[in-house]
């Protein structure tokens, strides 16, 4: 039976550390989350981010804009936040409505305030092995590995999924940590064989229960980034937990694994951005 990696507890520890460091500052780190439209899942995520930021003592604010907001209007809001000296972190919740070019919006955010780590300058810094602000979920995965005592150095790490938010930046972080990295995806010829080679397997594809226990090497570490709604309404990951736990050495549950780490890392990124800007 695999050991469970308790993301909820590890995230709580990180949030407490952020709160303790914030308490020693002469200012309150400022985080602004921008939500365009009324997507139900996005609204829940944004509320959770705002609450978590307030709980660690940040000056947190959510700007809610109508779904019909134009791209120039949104750009003007970002420009205002870039110029506001009290704002340390800017997060524009994705996805944006289809009439807005996501790339143009991300590029408009001051890279020093880009707590999502999505701006091309921050993406390039990570790709060049000199990470600055790093996307929250990949960073959370690396912290989970560290807290669970799993060292990526020299290990075969396979990332399932190549999204800009998780798969690509996570592969770069694993490479920076000296893992031997494989990125597998929907066009990979034999997904099961790629998975079986992995000492560390990270699933981030958004396909419920895709990874079977029979795809896993005995003793491997399994990190499940998936958050999928099952037909019965429960949340399930990209890994078939029941069969995986009998084979793996360590595994994250869904919920209570990677999810809580994402918000904790957002808070930590905001603190880093504030410290870098304000000295
Ligand atoms: N939507 C889903 N995940 C994320 C994230 O990490 N950041 C932002 N801004 N939007 C998201």
PDB file of C-alpha atoms and ligand atoms in Angstrom:
ATOM      1  CA  UNK A   1       0.000   0.000   0.000  1.00  0.00           C
ATOM      2  CA  UNK A   2       1.346   3.420  -0.988  1.00  0.00           C
ATOM      3  CA  UNK A   3       2.032   6.123   1.556  1.00  0.00           C
ATOM      4  CA  UNK A   4      -0.334   9.110   1.192  1.00  0.00           C
ATOM      5  CA  UNK A   5       1.212  12.528   0.513  1.00  0.00           C
ATOM      6  CA  UNK A   6      -0.957  14.904   2.541  1.00  0.00           C
ATOM      7  CA  UNK A   7      -1.144  18.081   0.445  1.00  0.00           C
ATOM      8  CA  UNK A   8      -3.658  19.649   2.793  1.00  0.00           C
ATOM      9  CA  UNK A   9      -1.257  19.460   5.745  1.00  0.00           C
ATOM     10  CA  UNK A  10       1.807  20.488   3.710  1.00  0.00           C
ATOM     11  CA  UNK A  11      -0.098  23.470   2.291  1.00  0.00           C
ATOM     12  CA  UNK A  12      -1.267  24.499   5.768  1.00  0.00           C
ATOM     13  CA  UNK A  13       2.358  24.544   6.934  1.00  0.00           C
ATOM     14  CA  UNK A  14       3.389  26.717   3.968  1.00  0.00           C
ATOM     15  CA  UNK A  15       0.474  29.118   4.539  1.00  0.00           C
ATOM     16  CA  UNK A  16       1.477  29.461   8.202  1.00  0.00           C
ATOM     17  CA  UNK A  17       5.068  30.237   7.141  1.00  0.00           C
ATOM     18  CA  UNK A  18       3.826  32.892   4.708  1.00  0.00           C
ATOM     19  CA  UNK A  19       1.647  34.444   7.433  1.00  0.00           C
ATOM     20  CA  UNK A  20       4.582  34.504   9.871  1.00  0.00           C
ATOM     21  CA  UNK A  21       6.881  36.183   7.328  1.00  0.00           C
ATOM     22  CA  UNK A  22       4.174  38.675   6.297  1.00  0.00           C
ATOM     23  CA  UNK A  23       3.670  39.628   9.960  1.00  0.00           C
ATOM     24  CA  UNK A  24       7.268  40.897  10.108  1.00  0.00           C
ATOM     25  CA  UNK A  25       6.924  43.260   7.152  1.00  0.00           C
ATOM     26  CA  UNK A  26       6.414  46.994   7.448  1.00  0.00           C
ATOM     27  CA  UNK A  27       3.750  46.830   4.712  1.00  0.00           C
ATOM     28  CA  UNK A  28       0.897  44.517   3.715  1.00  0.00           C
ATOM     29  CA  UNK A  29       1.603  42.612   0.487  1.00  0.00           C
ATOM     30  CA  UNK A  30      -1.119  43.483  -2.013  1.00  0.00           C
ATOM     31  CA  UNK A  31      -2.772  40.889  -4.247  1.00  0.00           C
ATOM     32  CA  UNK A  32      -5.421  41.680  -6.859  1.00  0.00           C
ATOM     33  CA  UNK A  33      -7.335  38.894  -8.589  1.00  0.00           C
ATOM     34  CA  UNK A  34      -9.239  39.843 -11.742  1.00  0.00           C
ATOM     35  CA  UNK A  35     -12.256  37.767 -12.774  1.00  0.00           C
ATOM     36  CA  UNK A  36     -13.978  38.394 -16.107  1.00  0.00           C
ATOM     37  CA  UNK A  37     -17.426  36.841 -16.425  1.00  0.00           C
ATOM     38  CA  UNK A  38     -19.236  34.414 -14.157  1.00  0.00           C
ATOM     39  CA  UNK A  39     -17.814  30.945 -14.832  1.00  0.00           C
ATOM     40  CA  UNK A  40     -18.896  28.878 -11.799  1.00  0.00           C
ATOM     41  CA  UNK A  41     -15.612  27.033 -11.226  1.00  0.00           C
ATOM     42  CA  UNK A  42     -13.558  30.227 -11.730  1.00  0.00           C
ATOM     43  CA  UNK A  43     -15.756  32.087  -9.231  1.00  0.00           C
ATOM     44  CA  UNK A  44     -15.074  29.418  -6.592  1.00  0.00           C
ATOM     45  CA  UNK A  45     -11.300  29.464  -7.267  1.00  0.00           C
ATOM     46  CA  UNK A  46     -11.181  33.266  -7.105  1.00  0.00           C
ATOM     47  CA  UNK A  47     -13.108  33.370  -3.824  1.00  0.00           C
ATOM     48  CA  UNK A  48     -10.754  30.763  -2.322  1.00  0.00           C
ATOM     49  CA  UNK A  49      -7.678  32.745  -3.422  1.00  0.00           C
ATOM     50  CA  UNK A  50      -9.062  35.959  -1.953  1.00  0.00           C
ATOM     51  CA  UNK A  51      -9.923  34.306   1.380  1.00  0.00           C
ATOM     52  CA  UNK A  52      -6.539  32.596   1.660  1.00  0.00           C
ATOM     53  CA  UNK A  53      -4.714  35.871   0.940  1.00  0.00           C
ATOM     54  CA  UNK A  54      -6.731  37.747   3.545  1.00  0.00           C
ATOM     55  CA  UNK A  55      -6.106  34.956   6.089  1.00  0.00           C
ATOM     56  CA  UNK A  56      -2.303  35.377   5.841  1.00  0.00           C
ATOM     57  CA  UNK A  57      -2.607  39.143   6.329  1.00  0.00           C
ATOM     58  CA  UNK A  58      -2.375  40.336   2.726  1.00  0.00           C
ATOM     59  CA  UNK A  59      -4.280  43.293   1.341  1.00  0.00           C
ATOM     60  CA  UNK A  60      -6.422  41.209  -1.026  1.00  0.00           C
ATOM     61  CA  UNK A  61      -8.942  42.467  -3.511  1.00  0.00           C
ATOM     62  CA  UNK A  62     -11.008  40.903  -6.318  1.00  0.00           C
ATOM     63  CA  UNK A  63     -12.014  42.936  -9.365  1.00  0.00           C
ATOM     64  CA  UNK A  64     -15.075  41.402 -11.000  1.00  0.00           C
ATOM     65  CA  UNK A  65     -15.745  42.495 -14.571  1.00  0.00           C
ATOM     66  CA  UNK A  66     -18.724  41.722 -16.792  1.00  0.00           C
ATOM     67  CA  UNK A  67     -18.351  38.929 -19.364  1.00  0.00           C
ATOM     68  CA  UNK A  68     -18.828  41.574 -22.083  1.00  0.00           C
ATOM     69  CA  UNK A  69     -15.753  43.565 -20.959  1.00  0.00           C
ATOM     70  CA  UNK A  70     -13.673  44.440 -24.023  1.00  0.00           C
ATOM     71  CA  UNK A  71      -9.978  43.667 -24.408  1.00  0.00           C
ATOM     72  CA  UNK A  72      -9.015  47.385 -24.283  1.00  0.00           C
ATOM     73  CA  UNK A  73     -11.064  47.810 -21.094  1.00  0.00           C
ATOM     74  CA  UNK A  74      -9.294  44.864 -19.450  1.00  0.00           C
ATOM     75  CA  UNK A  75      -5.905  46.174 -20.622  1.00  0.00           C
ATOM     76  CA  UNK A  76      -6.720  49.529 -18.997  1.00  0.00           C
ATOM     77  CA  UNK A  77      -7.517  47.786 -15.688  1.00  0.00           C
ATOM     78  CA  UNK A  78      -4.171  45.945 -15.818  1.00  0.00           C
ATOM     79  CA  UNK A  79      -2.319  49.163 -16.650  1.00  0.00           C
ATOM     80  CA  UNK A  80      -3.841  50.750 -13.549  1.00  0.00           C
ATOM     81  CA  UNK A  81      -2.725  47.805 -11.371  1.00  0.00           C
ATOM     82  CA  UNK A  82       0.786  47.861 -12.893  1.00  0.00           C
ATOM     83  CA  UNK A  83       1.092  51.520 -11.831  1.00  0.00           C
ATOM     84  CA  UNK A  84      -0.419  51.061  -8.365  1.00  0.00           C
ATOM     85  CA  UNK A  85       2.517  50.918  -5.915  1.00  0.00           C
ATOM     86  CA  UNK A  86       0.390  49.126  -3.290  1.00  0.00           C
ATOM     87  CA  UNK A  87      -0.207  46.169  -5.643  1.00  0.00           C
ATOM     88  CA  UNK A  88       2.485  43.472  -5.524  1.00  0.00           C
ATOM     89  CA  UNK A  89       0.676  40.639  -7.316  1.00  0.00           C
ATOM     90  CA  UNK A  90      -1.775  40.595 -10.245  1.00  0.00           C
ATOM     91  CA  UNK A  91      -3.644  37.426 -11.212  1.00  0.00           C
ATOM     92  CA  UNK A  92      -6.088  37.345 -14.123  1.00  0.00           C
ATOM     93  CA  UNK A  93      -8.188  34.202 -13.710  1.00  0.00           C
ATOM     94  CA  UNK A  94      -8.280  31.960 -16.792  1.00  0.00           C
ATOM     95  CA  UNK A  95     -10.052  31.051 -18.976  1.00  0.00           C
ATOM     96  CA  UNK A  96     -11.030  34.466 -20.337  1.00  0.00           C
ATOM     97  CA  UNK A  97     -14.103  34.958 -22.561  1.00  0.00           C
ATOM     98  CA  UNK A  98     -13.315  33.999 -26.182  1.00  0.00           C
ATOM     99  CA  UNK A  99     -13.382  37.608 -27.501  1.00  0.00           C
ATOM    100  CA  UNK A 100     -10.335  38.463 -25.357  1.00  0.00           C
ATOM    101  CA  UNK A 101      -6.834  37.410 -26.504  1.00  0.00           C
ATOM    102  CA  UNK A 102      -5.369  35.678 -23.446  1.00  0.00           C
ATOM    103  CA  UNK A 103      -1.784  36.127 -24.648  1.00  0.00           C
ATOM    104  CA  UNK A 104      -2.158  39.895 -25.020  1.00  0.00           C
ATOM    105  CA  UNK A 105      -3.538  40.135 -21.483  1.00  0.00           C
ATOM    106  CA  UNK A 106      -0.737  38.047 -19.957  1.00  0.00           C
ATOM    107  CA  UNK A 107       1.886  40.121 -21.802  1.00  0.00           C
ATOM    108  CA  UNK A 108       0.378  43.330 -20.406  1.00  0.00           C
ATOM    109  CA  UNK A 109       0.956  42.291 -16.767  1.00  0.00           C
ATOM    110  CA  UNK A 110       4.137  43.738 -15.223  1.00  0.00           C
ATOM    111  CA  UNK A 111       6.415  40.628 -15.061  1.00  0.00           C
ATOM    112  CA  UNK A 112       7.481  41.693 -11.552  1.00  0.00           C
ATOM    113  CA  UNK A 113       3.816  41.412 -10.443  1.00  0.00           C
ATOM    114  CA  UNK A 114       3.024  38.249 -12.451  1.00  0.00           C
ATOM    115  CA  UNK A 115       2.348  35.893  -9.511  1.00  0.00           C
ATOM    116  CA  UNK A 116       1.016  33.246 -11.949  1.00  0.00           C
ATOM    117  CA  UNK A 117       4.412  33.102 -13.689  1.00  0.00           C
ATOM    118  CA  UNK A 118       2.694  33.145 -17.098  1.00  0.00           C
ATOM    119  CA  UNK A 119       4.388  36.230 -18.632  1.00  0.00           C
ATOM    120  CA  UNK A 120       6.860  35.332 -21.429  1.00  0.00           C
ATOM    121  CA  UNK A 121       9.724  36.906 -19.429  1.00  0.00           C
ATOM    122  CA  UNK A 122       9.025  34.585 -16.517  1.00  0.00           C
ATOM    123  CA  UNK A 123       8.474  31.600 -18.824  1.00  0.00           C
ATOM    124  CA  UNK A 124      11.845  32.331 -20.468  1.00  0.00           C
ATOM    125  CA  UNK A 125      13.605  32.668 -17.113  1.00  0.00           C
ATOM    126  CA  UNK A 126      12.338  29.219 -16.126  1.00  0.00           C
ATOM    127  CA  UNK A 127      13.213  27.699 -19.520  1.00  0.00           C
ATOM    128  CA  UNK A 128      16.751  29.086 -19.181  1.00  0.00           C
ATOM    129  CA  UNK A 129      17.084  27.431 -15.768  1.00  0.00           C
ATOM    130  CA  UNK A 130      16.978  30.746 -13.859  1.00  0.00           C
ATOM    131  CA  UNK A 131      13.444  30.681 -12.404  1.00  0.00           C
ATOM    132  CA  UNK A 132      11.918  33.903 -11.053  1.00  0.00           C
ATOM    133  CA  UNK A 133       8.132  33.819 -10.529  1.00  0.00           C
ATOM    134  CA  UNK A 134       7.105  30.211 -11.284  1.00  0.00           C
ATOM    135  CA  UNK A 135       3.547  28.946 -12.015  1.00  0.00           C
ATOM    136  CA  UNK A 136       1.795  27.966  -8.780  1.00  0.00           C
ATOM    137  CA  UNK A 137       0.662  24.392  -9.471  1.00  0.00           C
ATOM    138  CA  UNK A 138       4.051  23.128 -10.788  1.00  0.00           C
ATOM    139  CA  UNK A 139       5.777  24.805  -7.863  1.00  0.00           C
ATOM    140  CA  UNK A 140       3.300  23.112  -5.527  1.00  0.00           C
ATOM    141  CA  UNK A 141       4.145  19.731  -7.054  1.00  0.00           C
ATOM    142  CA  UNK A 142       7.876  20.285  -6.442  1.00  0.00           C
ATOM    143  CA  UNK A 143       7.210  21.303  -2.833  1.00  0.00           C
ATOM    144  CA  UNK A 144       5.067  18.167  -2.325  1.00  0.00           C
ATOM    145  CA  UNK A 145       7.930  15.993  -3.581  1.00  0.00           C
ATOM    146  CA  UNK A 146      10.335  17.751  -1.230  1.00  0.00           C
ATOM    147  CA  UNK A 147       8.021  17.473   1.778  1.00  0.00           C
ATOM    148  CA  UNK A 148       7.484  13.768   1.051  1.00  0.00           C
ATOM    149  CA  UNK A 149      11.250  13.199   0.930  1.00  0.00           C
ATOM    150  CA  UNK A 150      11.306  12.305  -2.774  1.00  0.00           C
ATOM    151  CA  UNK A 151      14.493  13.547  -4.494  1.00  0.00           C
ATOM    152  CA  UNK A 152      14.081  14.062  -8.281  1.00  0.00           C
ATOM    153  CA  UNK A 153      17.863  14.076  -8.861  1.00  0.00           C
ATOM    154  CA  UNK A 154      18.755  11.320 -11.300  1.00  0.00           C
ATOM    155  CA  UNK A 155      15.210   9.921 -11.190  1.00  0.00           C
ATOM    156  CA  UNK A 156      13.110   9.161 -14.261  1.00  0.00           C
ATOM    157  CA  UNK A 157      10.248  11.669 -14.073  1.00  0.00           C
ATOM    158  CA  UNK A 158       7.361  11.429 -16.536  1.00  0.00           C
ATOM    159  CA  UNK A 159       4.921  14.317 -16.926  1.00  0.00           C
ATOM    160  CA  UNK A 160       1.577  13.487 -18.553  1.00  0.00           C
ATOM    161  CA  UNK A 161       0.284  16.651 -20.188  1.00  0.00           C
ATOM    162  CA  UNK A 162       1.916  19.636 -21.915  1.00  0.00           C
ATOM    163  CA  UNK A 163      -0.218  22.612 -20.892  1.00  0.00           C
ATOM    164  CA  UNK A 164       1.363  26.034 -20.364  1.00  0.00           C
ATOM    165  CA  UNK A 165      -0.091  26.140 -16.849  1.00  0.00           C
ATOM    166  CA  UNK A 166       1.163  22.759 -15.572  1.00  0.00           C
ATOM    167  CA  UNK A 167       2.939  20.257 -17.870  1.00  0.00           C
ATOM    168  CA  UNK A 168       5.553  22.451 -19.585  1.00  0.00           C
ATOM    169  CA  UNK A 169       6.647  24.487 -16.548  1.00  0.00           C
ATOM    170  CA  UNK A 170       6.670  21.359 -14.376  1.00  0.00           C
ATOM    171  CA  UNK A 171       8.970  19.583 -16.845  1.00  0.00           C
ATOM    172  CA  UNK A 172      11.338  22.579 -16.663  1.00  0.00           C
ATOM    173  CA  UNK A 173      11.344  22.505 -12.844  1.00  0.00           C
ATOM    174  CA  UNK A 174      12.022  18.760 -12.772  1.00  0.00           C
ATOM    175  CA  UNK A 175      14.879  19.237 -15.236  1.00  0.00           C
ATOM    176  CA  UNK A 176      16.294  22.029 -13.058  1.00  0.00           C
ATOM    177  CA  UNK A 177      16.122  19.541 -10.166  1.00  0.00           C
ATOM    178  CA  UNK A 178      18.263  17.084 -12.204  1.00  0.00           C
ATOM    179  CA  UNK A 179      15.532  14.565 -13.076  1.00  0.00           C
ATOM    180  CA  UNK A 180      15.549  12.709 -16.405  1.00  0.00           C
ATOM    181  CA  UNK A 181      12.337  14.143 -17.818  1.00  0.00           C
ATOM    182  CA  UNK A 182       9.825  12.704 -20.296  1.00  0.00           C
ATOM    183  CA  UNK A 183       6.767  14.678 -21.396  1.00  0.00           C
ATOM    184  CA  UNK A 184       3.988  12.371 -22.605  1.00  0.00           C
ATOM    185  CA  UNK A 185       0.703  13.587 -24.103  1.00  0.00           C
ATOM    186  CA  UNK A 186      -2.353  12.718 -26.164  1.00  0.00           C
ATOM    187  CA  UNK A 187      -0.220  11.830 -29.214  1.00  0.00           C
ATOM    188  CA  UNK A 188       2.226   9.606 -27.310  1.00  0.00           C
ATOM    189  CA  UNK A 189       2.244   6.145 -28.930  1.00  0.00           C
ATOM    190  CA  UNK A 190       2.278   3.950 -25.829  1.00  0.00           C
ATOM    191  CA  UNK A 191       1.271   5.982 -22.801  1.00  0.00           C
ATOM    192  CA  UNK A 192       1.220   2.967 -20.456  1.00  0.00           C
ATOM    193  CA  UNK A 193       4.810   2.017 -21.364  1.00  0.00           C
ATOM    194  CA  UNK A 194       6.035   5.591 -20.776  1.00  0.00           C
ATOM    195  CA  UNK A 195       4.309   5.618 -17.385  1.00  0.00           C
ATOM    196  CA  UNK A 196       5.782   2.255 -16.352  1.00  0.00           C
ATOM    197  CA  UNK A 197       9.309   3.612 -16.820  1.00  0.00           C
ATOM    198  CA  UNK A 198       8.755   6.429 -14.342  1.00  0.00           C
ATOM    199  CA  UNK A 199      10.152   6.662 -10.827  1.00  0.00           C
ATOM    200  CA  UNK A 200       8.050   9.827 -10.472  1.00  0.00           C
ATOM    201  CA  UNK A 201       4.831  10.071 -12.477  1.00  0.00           C
ATOM    202  CA  UNK A 202       2.840  13.297 -12.628  1.00  0.00           C
ATOM    203  CA  UNK A 203      -0.576  13.259 -14.293  1.00  0.00           C
ATOM    204  CA  UNK A 204      -1.948  16.603 -15.526  1.00  0.00           C
ATOM    205  CA  UNK A 205      -4.257  15.837 -18.448  1.00  0.00           C
ATOM    206  CA  UNK A 206      -7.809  16.263 -17.129  1.00  0.00           C
ATOM    207  CA  UNK A 207      -8.964  12.720 -17.973  1.00  0.00           C
ATOM    208  CA  UNK A 208     -10.654  11.021 -15.006  1.00  0.00           C
ATOM    209  CA  UNK A 209      -8.974   7.790 -13.910  1.00  0.00           C
ATOM    210  CA  UNK A 210      -6.758   7.556 -17.013  1.00  0.00           C
ATOM    211  CA  UNK A 211      -3.699   6.136 -15.237  1.00  0.00           C
ATOM    212  CA  UNK A 212      -4.295   2.549 -14.119  1.00  0.00           C
ATOM    213  CA  UNK A 213      -2.415   0.690 -11.401  1.00  0.00           C
ATOM    214  CA  UNK A 214      -1.054  -1.610 -14.124  1.00  0.00           C
ATOM    215  CA  UNK A 215       0.691   1.434 -15.700  1.00  0.00           C
ATOM    216  CA  UNK A 216       2.698   2.104 -12.529  1.00  0.00           C
ATOM    217  CA  UNK A 217       6.109   0.737 -11.533  1.00  0.00           C
ATOM    218  CA  UNK A 218       6.076  -0.840  -8.071  1.00  0.00           C
ATOM    219  CA  UNK A 219       7.183   1.768  -5.534  1.00  0.00           C
ATOM    220  CA  UNK A 220       6.856   4.768  -7.897  1.00  0.00           C
ATOM    221  CA  UNK A 221       5.753   8.198  -6.654  1.00  0.00           C
ATOM    222  CA  UNK A 222       2.436   9.326  -8.164  1.00  0.00           C
ATOM    223  CA  UNK A 223       1.383  12.993  -8.189  1.00  0.00           C
ATOM    224  CA  UNK A 224      -2.168  13.521  -9.455  1.00  0.00           C
ATOM    225  CA  UNK A 225      -2.855  17.088 -10.665  1.00  0.00           C
ATOM    226  CA  UNK A 226      -6.253  16.215 -12.184  1.00  0.00           C
ATOM    227  CA  UNK A 227      -9.452  17.647 -10.738  1.00  0.00           C
ATOM    228  CA  UNK A 228     -12.358  16.055 -12.604  1.00  0.00           C
ATOM    229  CA  UNK A 229     -16.043  15.841 -11.741  1.00  0.00           C
ATOM    230  CA  UNK A 230     -17.230  12.187 -11.844  1.00  0.00           C
ATOM    231  CA  UNK A 231     -20.774  11.371 -13.031  1.00  0.00           C
ATOM    232  CA  UNK A 232     -21.842  10.925  -9.394  1.00  0.00           C
ATOM    233  CA  UNK A 233     -20.608  14.460  -8.572  1.00  0.00           C
ATOM    234  CA  UNK A 234     -17.495  13.501  -6.625  1.00  0.00           C
ATOM    235  CA  UNK A 235     -14.042  14.888  -7.485  1.00  0.00           C
ATOM    236  CA  UNK A 236     -11.610  12.420  -9.034  1.00  0.00           C
ATOM    237  CA  UNK A 237      -8.076  12.774 -10.350  1.00  0.00           C
ATOM    238  CA  UNK A 238      -6.383  11.599 -13.557  1.00  0.00           C
ATOM    239  CA  UNK A 239      -5.196   8.490 -11.695  1.00  0.00           C
ATOM    240  CA  UNK A 240      -7.371   5.489 -10.830  1.00  0.00           C
ATOM    241  CA  UNK A 241      -6.653   5.842  -7.125  1.00  0.00           C
ATOM    242  CA  UNK A 242      -7.970   2.428  -5.992  1.00  0.00           C
ATOM    243  CA  UNK A 243      -5.681   0.421  -8.287  1.00  0.00           C
ATOM    244  CA  UNK A 244      -2.740   2.862  -8.096  1.00  0.00           C
ATOM    245  CA  UNK A 245      -2.463   2.864  -4.303  1.00  0.00           C
ATOM    246  CA  UNK A 246      -1.814  -0.910  -4.267  1.00  0.00           C
ATOM    247  CA  UNK A 247       1.270  -0.512  -6.528  1.00  0.00           C
ATOM    248  CA  UNK A 248       2.765   2.942  -5.873  1.00  0.00           C
ATOM    249  CA  UNK A 249       5.233   3.836  -3.132  1.00  0.00           C
ATOM    250  CA  UNK A 250       3.649   7.229  -2.451  1.00  0.00           C
ATOM    251  CA  UNK A 251       0.593   8.948  -3.932  1.00  0.00           C
ATOM    252  CA  UNK A 252      -1.364  12.195  -3.624  1.00  0.00           C
ATOM    253  CA  UNK A 253      -5.137  11.958  -3.059  1.00  0.00           C
ATOM    254  CA  UNK A 254      -7.756  14.009  -4.946  1.00  0.00           C
ATOM    255  CA  UNK A 255      -8.963  16.145  -3.296  1.00  0.00           C
ATOM    256  CA  UNK A 256      -6.351  17.028  -0.663  1.00  0.00           C
ATOM    257  CA  UNK A 257      -3.197  16.559  -2.735  1.00  0.00           C
ATOM    258  CA  UNK A 258      -1.972  19.107  -5.274  1.00  0.00           C
ATOM    259  CA  UNK A 259      -5.039  21.385  -5.080  1.00  0.00           C
ATOM    260  CA  UNK A 260      -4.299  23.007  -1.704  1.00  0.00           C
ATOM    261  CA  UNK A 261      -0.663  23.577  -2.752  1.00  0.00           C
ATOM    262  CA  UNK A 262      -1.642  25.814  -5.676  1.00  0.00           C
ATOM    263  CA  UNK A 263      -3.146  28.506  -3.460  1.00  0.00           C
ATOM    264  CA  UNK A 264      -0.367  28.222  -0.866  1.00  0.00           C
ATOM    265  CA  UNK A 265       2.189  28.806  -3.655  1.00  0.00           C
ATOM    266  CA  UNK A 266       0.222  31.799  -4.938  1.00  0.00           C
ATOM    267  CA  UNK A 267       0.564  33.354  -1.474  1.00  0.00           C
ATOM    268  CA  UNK A 268       4.278  32.543  -1.419  1.00  0.00           C
ATOM    269  CA  UNK A 269       4.733  34.008  -4.921  1.00  0.00           C
ATOM    270  CA  UNK A 270       2.971  37.192  -3.814  1.00  0.00           C
ATOM    271  CA  UNK A 271       5.333  37.476  -0.851  1.00  0.00           C
ATOM    272  CA  UNK A 272       8.334  36.914  -3.170  1.00  0.00           C
ATOM    273  CA  UNK A 273       7.076  39.536  -5.613  1.00  0.00           C
ATOM    274  CA  UNK A 274       6.505  42.020  -2.791  1.00  0.00           C
ATOM    275  CA  UNK A 275       9.969  41.444  -1.324  1.00  0.00           C
ATOM    276  CA  UNK A 276      11.626  41.811  -4.756  1.00  0.00           C
ATOM    277  CA  UNK A 277       9.751  45.044  -5.548  1.00  0.00           C
ATOM    278  CA  UNK A 278       9.938  46.706  -2.147  1.00  0.00           C
ATOM    279  CA  UNK A 279      13.367  45.445  -1.035  1.00  0.00           C
TER     280      UNK A 279
HETATM  281  N1  LIG B   1      -7.210  28.754 -14.211  1.00  0.00           N
HETATM  282  C1  LIG B   1      -6.886  27.486 -13.855  1.00  0.00           C
HETATM  283  N2  LIG B   1      -5.703  27.468 -13.212  1.00  0.00           N
HETATM  284  C2  LIG B   1      -5.264  28.751 -13.167  1.00  0.00           C
HETATM  285  C3  LIG B   1      -4.100  29.360 -12.619  1.00  0.00           C
HETATM  286  O1  LIG B   1      -3.198  28.732 -12.053  1.00  0.00           O
HETATM  287  N3  LIG B   1      -4.029  30.701 -12.760  1.00  0.00           N
HETATM  288  C4  LIG B   1      -4.980  31.432 -13.396  1.00  0.00           C
HETATM  289  N4  LIG B   1      -4.809  32.731 -13.495  1.00  0.00           N
HETATM  290  N5  LIG B   1      -6.068  30.893 -13.914  1.00  0.00           N
HETATM  291  C5  LIG B   1      -6.204  29.549 -13.785  1.00  0.00           C
END
